PDB file of C-alpha atoms and ligand atoms in Angstrom:
ATOM      1  CA  MET L 538       0.000   0.000   0.000  1.00  0.00           C
ATOM      2  CA  SER L 539       1.387   3.421  -0.810  1.00  0.00           C
ATOM      3  CA  ILE L 540       2.015   5.946   1.911  1.00  0.00           C
ATOM      4  CA  PRO L 541      -1.068   8.131   2.356  1.00  0.00           C
ATOM      5  CA  ALA L 542      -0.813  11.740   1.298  1.00  0.00           C
ATOM      6  CA  GLY L 543       0.017  13.816   4.311  1.00  0.00           C
ATOM      7  CA  SER L 544       2.709  14.131   6.887  1.00  0.00           C
ATOM      8  CA  ILE L 545       3.599  13.263  10.430  1.00  0.00           C
ATOM      9  CA  GLY L 546       2.955  16.256  12.659  1.00  0.00           C
ATOM     10  CA  ARG L 547       3.739  17.181  16.238  1.00  0.00           C
ATOM     11  CA  VAL L 548       4.091  14.693  19.041  1.00  0.00           C
ATOM     12  CA  VAL L 549       0.894  14.464  21.085  1.00  0.00           C
ATOM     13  CA  ILE L 550       2.177  11.899  23.574  1.00  0.00           C
ATOM     14  CA  ALA L 551       5.909  11.280  23.925  1.00  0.00           C
ATOM     15  CA  ALA L 552       7.355   7.786  24.262  1.00  0.00           C
ATOM     16  CA  ASP L 553       8.421   8.238  27.866  1.00  0.00           C
ATOM     17  CA  ASP L 554       4.987   9.559  28.845  1.00  0.00           C
ATOM     18  CA  LEU L 555       3.436   6.487  27.216  1.00  0.00           C
ATOM     19  CA  ALA L 556       5.824   4.218  29.098  1.00  0.00           C
ATOM     20  CA  ALA L 557       5.136   5.914  32.432  1.00  0.00           C
ATOM     21  CA  ARG L 558       1.357   5.760  32.029  1.00  0.00           C
ATOM     22  CA  VAL L 559       1.371   2.144  30.845  1.00  0.00           C
ATOM     23  CA  ALA L 560       3.428   1.223  33.911  1.00  0.00           C
ATOM     24  CA  GLU L 561       0.808   2.891  36.128  1.00  0.00           C
ATOM     25  CA  ILE L 562      -2.042   1.048  34.440  1.00  0.00           C
ATOM     26  CA  GLY L 563      -0.128  -2.213  34.756  1.00  0.00           C
ATOM     27  CA  ALA L 564       0.378  -1.621  38.477  1.00  0.00           C
ATOM     28  CA  GLN L 565      -3.338  -0.869  38.886  1.00  0.00           C
ATOM     29  CA  VAL L 566      -4.337  -4.055  37.046  1.00  0.00           C
ATOM     30  CA  THR L 567      -1.861  -6.045  39.147  1.00  0.00           C
ATOM     31  CA  GLU L 568      -3.506  -4.732  42.310  1.00  0.00           C
ATOM     32  CA  ASP L 569      -7.069  -5.232  41.070  1.00  0.00           C
ATOM     33  CA  TYR L 570      -6.540  -8.808  39.801  1.00  0.00           C
ATOM     34  CA  ARG L 571      -4.279 -10.105  42.565  1.00  0.00           C
ATOM     35  CA  GLY L 572      -4.654 -13.906  42.872  1.00  0.00           C
ATOM     36  CA  ARG L 573      -6.323 -14.190  39.465  1.00  0.00           C
ATOM     37  CA  GLN L 574      -5.075 -14.858  35.950  1.00  0.00           C
ATOM     38  CA  PRO L 575      -6.652 -12.273  33.649  1.00  0.00           C
ATOM     39  CA  LEU L 576      -7.001 -12.829  29.932  1.00  0.00           C
ATOM     40  CA  LEU L 577      -5.934  -9.789  27.943  1.00  0.00           C
ATOM     41  CA  VAL L 578      -7.857  -9.533  24.700  1.00  0.00           C
ATOM     42  CA  GLY L 579      -6.170  -7.146  22.292  1.00  0.00           C
ATOM     43  CA  VAL L 580      -8.094  -5.573  19.460  1.00  0.00           C
ATOM     44  CA  LEU L 581      -5.933  -5.870  16.372  1.00  0.00           C
ATOM     45  CA  LYS L 582      -4.138  -4.313  14.901  1.00  0.00           C
ATOM     46  CA  GLY L 583      -3.972  -0.963  16.680  1.00  0.00           C
ATOM     47  CA  ALA L 584      -3.624  -2.345  20.216  1.00  0.00           C
ATOM     48  CA  PHE L 585      -0.632  -4.585  19.543  1.00  0.00           C
ATOM     49  CA  VAL L 586       2.073  -2.228  20.822  1.00  0.00           C
ATOM     50  CA  PHE L 587       0.101  -1.100  23.872  1.00  0.00           C
ATOM     51  CA  MET L 588      -0.887  -4.700  24.601  1.00  0.00           C
ATOM     52  CA  SER L 589       2.712  -5.847  24.513  1.00  0.00           C
ATOM     53  CA  ASP L 590       3.896  -3.121  26.903  1.00  0.00           C
ATOM     54  CA  LEU L 591       0.858  -3.571  29.134  1.00  0.00           C
ATOM     55  CA  ALA L 592       1.292  -7.348  29.407  1.00  0.00           C
ATOM     56  CA  ARG L 593       4.877  -6.852  30.552  1.00  0.00           C
ATOM     57  CA  SER L 594       3.891  -4.231  33.116  1.00  0.00           C
ATOM     58  CA  ILE L 595       1.376  -6.507  34.851  1.00  0.00           C
ATOM     59  CA  ASP L 596       2.969  -8.554  37.602  1.00  0.00           C
ATOM     60  CA  LEU L 597       0.593 -11.516  37.273  1.00  0.00           C
ATOM     61  CA  PRO L 598       0.490 -14.638  35.078  1.00  0.00           C
ATOM     62  CA  VAL L 599      -1.644 -13.124  32.301  1.00  0.00           C
ATOM     63  CA  GLU L 600      -2.815 -14.891  29.180  1.00  0.00           C
ATOM     64  CA  ILE L 601      -3.259 -13.096  25.901  1.00  0.00           C
ATOM     65  CA  ASP L 602      -5.489 -13.475  22.880  1.00  0.00           C
ATOM     66  CA  PHE L 603      -6.490 -11.217  20.017  1.00  0.00           C
ATOM     67  CA  MET L 604      -9.521 -10.280  18.002  1.00  0.00           C
ATOM     68  CA  ALA L 605      -9.634  -8.344  14.808  1.00  0.00           C
ATOM     69  CA  VAL L 606     -12.535  -6.199  13.820  1.00  0.00           C
ATOM     70  CA  SER L 607     -13.052  -3.984  10.895  1.00  0.00           C
ATOM     71  CA  SER L 608     -14.661  -0.650  11.616  1.00  0.00           C
ATOM     72  CA  TYR L 609     -12.619   1.748   9.573  1.00  0.00           C
ATOM     73  CA  GLY L 610     -11.631   1.635   5.949  1.00  0.00           C
ATOM     74  CA  SER L 611      -8.256   2.955   4.948  1.00  0.00           C
ATOM     75  CA  GLY L 612      -9.256   6.580   5.456  1.00  0.00           C
ATOM     76  CA  THR L 613      -9.521   8.652   8.596  1.00  0.00           C
ATOM     77  CA  SER L 614     -13.269   8.535   9.174  1.00  0.00           C
ATOM     78  CA  SER L 615     -15.523   5.756  10.389  1.00  0.00           C
ATOM     79  CA  SER L 616     -17.419   3.572   7.980  1.00  0.00           C
ATOM     80  CA  GLY L 617     -19.830   2.924  10.841  1.00  0.00           C
ATOM     81  CA  VAL L 618     -19.565  -0.803  10.241  1.00  0.00           C
ATOM     82  CA  VAL L 619     -18.087  -3.256  12.737  1.00  0.00           C
ATOM     83  CA  ARG L 620     -17.496  -6.902  11.897  1.00  0.00           C
ATOM     84  CA  ILE L 621     -15.317  -9.646  13.349  1.00  0.00           C
ATOM     85  CA  VAL L 622     -12.429 -10.460  11.037  1.00  0.00           C
ATOM     86  CA  LYS L 623     -10.610 -12.739  13.487  1.00  0.00           C
ATOM     87  CA  ASP L 624     -12.216 -14.295  16.535  1.00  0.00           C
ATOM     88  CA  LEU L 625     -10.647 -15.471  19.816  1.00  0.00           C
ATOM     89  CA  GLU L 626      -9.016 -18.873  20.191  1.00  0.00           C
ATOM     90  CA  THR L 627      -9.792 -18.901  23.921  1.00  0.00           C
ATOM     91  CA  ASP L 628     -13.054 -19.957  25.528  1.00  0.00           C
ATOM     92  CA  ILE L 629     -13.736 -16.994  27.814  1.00  0.00           C
ATOM     93  CA  GLU L 630     -16.554 -18.495  29.850  1.00  0.00           C
ATOM     94  CA  GLY L 631     -15.681 -17.975  33.519  1.00  0.00           C
ATOM     95  CA  ARG L 632     -12.551 -15.962  32.673  1.00  0.00           C
ATOM     96  CA  ASP L 633     -11.543 -12.505  33.880  1.00  0.00           C
ATOM     97  CA  VAL L 634     -11.298 -10.690  30.571  1.00  0.00           C
ATOM     98  CA  ILE L 635      -9.685  -7.317  29.970  1.00  0.00           C
ATOM     99  CA  LEU L 636     -10.398  -5.938  26.529  1.00  0.00           C
ATOM    100  CA  VAL L 637      -7.436  -3.871  25.340  1.00  0.00           C
ATOM    101  CA  GLU L 638      -8.144  -1.164  22.745  1.00  0.00           C
ATOM    102  CA  ASP L 639      -5.909   1.482  21.194  1.00  0.00           C
ATOM    103  CA  ILE L 640      -8.439   4.322  21.031  1.00  0.00           C
ATOM    104  CA  VAL L 641     -12.083   4.882  21.813  1.00  0.00           C
ATOM    105  CA  ASP L 642     -13.336   7.247  19.144  1.00  0.00           C
ATOM    106  CA  SER L 643     -17.052   6.893  18.464  1.00  0.00           C
ATOM    107  CA  GLY L 644     -17.178   3.975  20.911  1.00  0.00           C
ATOM    108  CA  LEU L 645     -18.896   1.809  18.298  1.00  0.00           C
ATOM    109  CA  THR L 646     -16.198  -0.865  18.229  1.00  0.00           C
ATOM    110  CA  LEU L 647     -16.188  -1.254  22.003  1.00  0.00           C
ATOM    111  CA  LYS L 648     -19.939  -1.261  22.253  1.00  0.00           C
ATOM    112  CA  TYR L 649     -20.095  -4.104  19.763  1.00  0.00           C
ATOM    113  CA  LEU L 650     -17.236  -6.076  21.315  1.00  0.00           C
ATOM    114  CA  THR L 651     -18.475  -5.795  24.897  1.00  0.00           C
ATOM    115  CA  GLN L 652     -21.811  -7.147  23.737  1.00  0.00           C
ATOM    116  CA  VAL L 653     -20.266 -10.048  21.804  1.00  0.00           C
ATOM    117  CA  LEU L 654     -17.849 -10.973  24.606  1.00  0.00           C
ATOM    118  CA  GLY L 655     -20.415 -10.393  27.358  1.00  0.00           C
ATOM    119  CA  ASP L 656     -22.685 -12.968  25.707  1.00  0.00           C
ATOM    120  CA  ARG L 657     -19.953 -15.601  26.203  1.00  0.00           C
ATOM    121  CA  ARG L 658     -20.367 -15.421  29.980  1.00  0.00           C
ATOM    122  CA  PRO L 659     -16.939 -14.296  31.210  1.00  0.00           C
ATOM    123  CA  ALA L 660     -16.557 -14.061  35.012  1.00  0.00           C
ATOM    124  CA  SER L 661     -15.757 -10.388  34.473  1.00  0.00           C
ATOM    125  CA  LEU L 662     -15.191  -8.064  31.557  1.00  0.00           C
ATOM    126  CA  GLU L 663     -13.357  -4.747  31.792  1.00  0.00           C
ATOM    127  CA  ILE L 664     -12.041  -2.369  29.181  1.00  0.00           C
ATOM    128  CA  CYS L 665      -8.577  -0.895  29.025  1.00  0.00           C
ATOM    129  CA  ALA L 666      -8.135   1.777  26.352  1.00  0.00           C
ATOM    130  CA  LEU L 667      -4.914   3.665  25.771  1.00  0.00           C
ATOM    131  CA  LEU L 668      -6.632   6.750  24.332  1.00  0.00           C
ATOM    132  CA  VAL L 669     -10.108   8.184  24.669  1.00  0.00           C
ATOM    133  CA  ARG L 670     -11.211  10.897  22.267  1.00  0.00           C
ATOM    134  CA  GLU L 671     -12.011  14.108  24.156  1.00  0.00           C
ATOM    135  CA  GLY L 672     -15.740  14.689  24.296  1.00  0.00           C
ATOM    136  CA  ALA L 673     -16.503  11.082  23.379  1.00  0.00           C
ATOM    137  CA  GLU L 674     -17.939   8.656  25.854  1.00  0.00           C
ATOM    138  CA  ASP L 675     -15.264   6.453  27.368  1.00  0.00           C
ATOM    139  CA  GLY L 676     -17.184   3.360  26.296  1.00  0.00           C
ATOM    140  CA  GLY L 677     -17.214   2.209  29.926  1.00  0.00           C
ATOM    141  CA  ALA L 678     -13.430   1.879  30.129  1.00  0.00           C
ATOM    142  CA  LYS L 679     -12.272   1.077  33.663  1.00  0.00           C
ATOM    143  CA  TYR L 680      -8.664   1.762  32.696  1.00  0.00           C
ATOM    144  CA  PHE L 681      -7.534   4.384  30.237  1.00  0.00           C
ATOM    145  CA  GLY L 682      -4.304   6.135  29.416  1.00  0.00           C
ATOM    146  CA  PHE L 683      -4.861   9.578  27.985  1.00  0.00           C
ATOM    147  CA  PRO L 684      -7.595  11.821  26.615  1.00  0.00           C
ATOM    148  CA  ILE L 685      -6.813  12.777  23.033  1.00  0.00           C
ATOM    149  CA  PRO L 686      -7.802  15.892  21.015  1.00  0.00           C
ATOM    150  CA  PRO L 687      -9.951  15.595  17.869  1.00  0.00           C
ATOM    151  CA  ASP L 688      -6.932  15.298  15.542  1.00  0.00           C
ATOM    152  CA  PHE L 689      -6.311  11.990  13.800  1.00  0.00           C
ATOM    153  CA  VAL L 690      -3.255  10.430  15.416  1.00  0.00           C
ATOM    154  CA  VAL L 691      -0.734   7.746  14.449  1.00  0.00           C
ATOM    155  CA  GLY L 692       2.079   5.830  16.075  1.00  0.00           C
ATOM    156  CA  TYR L 693       2.456   3.369  18.972  1.00  0.00           C
ATOM    157  CA  GLY L 694       0.280   0.917  17.052  1.00  0.00           C
ATOM    158  CA  LEU L 695      -2.134   3.385  15.481  1.00  0.00           C
ATOM    159  CA  ASP L 696      -2.135   3.719  11.725  1.00  0.00           C
ATOM    160  CA  VAL L 697      -3.363   5.608   8.767  1.00  0.00           C
ATOM    161  CA  ALA L 698      -3.872   3.114   5.938  1.00  0.00           C
ATOM    162  CA  GLU L 699      -1.478   0.665   7.669  1.00  0.00           C
ATOM    163  CA  HIS L 700       1.329   3.168   7.993  1.00  0.00           C
ATOM    164  CA  TYR L 701       3.194   4.628  10.969  1.00  0.00           C
ATOM    165  CA  ARG L 702       2.254   1.948  13.527  1.00  0.00           C
ATOM    166  CA  GLU L 703       5.958   1.568  14.326  1.00  0.00           C
ATOM    167  CA  LEU L 704       6.515   5.119  15.602  1.00  0.00           C
ATOM    168  CA  ASP L 705       7.355   5.100  19.298  1.00  0.00           C
ATOM    169  CA  ALA L 706       5.420   8.277  20.103  1.00  0.00           C
ATOM    170  CA  ILE L 707       1.881   9.323  19.208  1.00  0.00           C
ATOM    171  CA  HIS L 708       1.819  12.006  16.553  1.00  0.00           C
ATOM    172  CA  VAL L 709      -0.801  14.036  14.770  1.00  0.00           C
ATOM    173  CA  PHE L 710      -1.281  12.956  11.154  1.00  0.00           C
ATOM    174  CA  GLU L 711      -1.751  15.937   8.879  1.00  0.00           C
ATOM    175  CA  PRO L 712      -3.532  15.000   5.653  1.00  0.00           C
ATOM    176  CA  ALA L 713      -2.256  16.793   2.581  1.00  0.00           C
TER     177      ALA L 713
HETATM  178  P1  LIG P 748     -14.607   3.680  17.201  1.00  0.00           P
HETATM  179  O1  LIG P 748     -15.363   2.425  16.881  1.00  0.00           O
HETATM  180  O2  LIG P 748     -15.150   4.869  16.470  1.00  0.00           O
HETATM  181  O3  LIG P 748     -14.474   3.937  18.690  1.00  0.00           O
HETATM  182  O4  LIG P 748     -13.175   3.525  16.548  1.00  0.00           O
HETATM  183  C1  LIG P 748     -12.191   2.792  17.126  1.00  0.00           C
HETATM  184  C2  LIG P 748     -11.128   2.429  16.105  1.00  0.00           C
HETATM  185  O5  LIG P 748     -10.970   3.436  15.101  1.00  0.00           O
HETATM  186  C3  LIG P 748      -9.790   2.322  16.790  1.00  0.00           C
HETATM  187  O6  LIG P 748      -9.557   1.028  17.288  1.00  0.00           O
HETATM  188  C4  LIG P 748      -8.823   2.719  15.688  1.00  0.00           C
HETATM  189  O7  LIG P 748      -8.429   1.595  14.930  1.00  0.00           O
HETATM  190  C5  LIG P 748      -9.602   3.658  14.804  1.00  0.00           C
HETATM  191  N1  LIG P 748      -9.281   5.070  15.068  1.00  0.00           N
HETATM  192  C6  LIG P 748     -10.073   6.021  15.589  1.00  0.00           C
HETATM  193  N2  LIG P 748      -9.448   7.194  15.701  1.00  0.00           N
HETATM  194  C7  LIG P 748      -8.197   6.987  15.234  1.00  0.00           C
HETATM  195  C8  LIG P 748      -7.023   7.845  15.103  1.00  0.00           C
HETATM  196  O8  LIG P 748      -6.985   9.033  15.444  1.00  0.00           O
HETATM  197  N3  LIG P 748      -5.922   7.251  14.563  1.00  0.00           N
HETATM  198  C9  LIG P 748      -5.878   5.945  14.173  1.00  0.00           C
HETATM  199  N4  LIG P 748      -6.937   5.108  14.304  1.00  0.00           N
HETATM  200  C10 LIG P 748      -8.083   5.632  14.819  1.00  0.00           C
HETATM  201 MG1  LIG P 749      -7.045   1.506  12.472  1.00  0.00          MG
END
């Protein structure tokens, strides 16, 4: 895929701020789930970097699994459609599930996923989102990292048309 027209703009969240906040969330999860073995469910692809740092900041024997949903096309606005592209391999009945999302924007993806996963009778289901769009509902997230301004952002797992996920900070993407 060709690189989308536009450029990488200012840093919105620096790498060390991300690291510090993820460590705090990990410590909180460790405290809240003491004596249990939570299953982290990452929403691909955007959550993969956050999920990897989060898993290593939780001082418990976590398990991990992933789901992939499609809610956005390759542009920067929602198609309004959510569908499961890859389902879990784990049976979550009776499990303590933490759904790990990169960003809550409209909240549509999380609303759909909490319903789908809730129907599978987990012992508990919480949401951990790295970013929550300012002014948007938090989608019921128990854990979240940072509020984020309306600008479209990339980096630390987030993409525009599959690009820039590898950046270690979160940047504004400025369309041409
Ligand atoms: P929602 O269903 O509107 O909450 O959208 C959630 C999904 O949209 C996220 O998991 C991201 O993949 C994508 N998304 C929303 N805003 C951004 C952004 O600023 N940058 C990159 N991806 C975004
Ligand atoms: Mg995306």
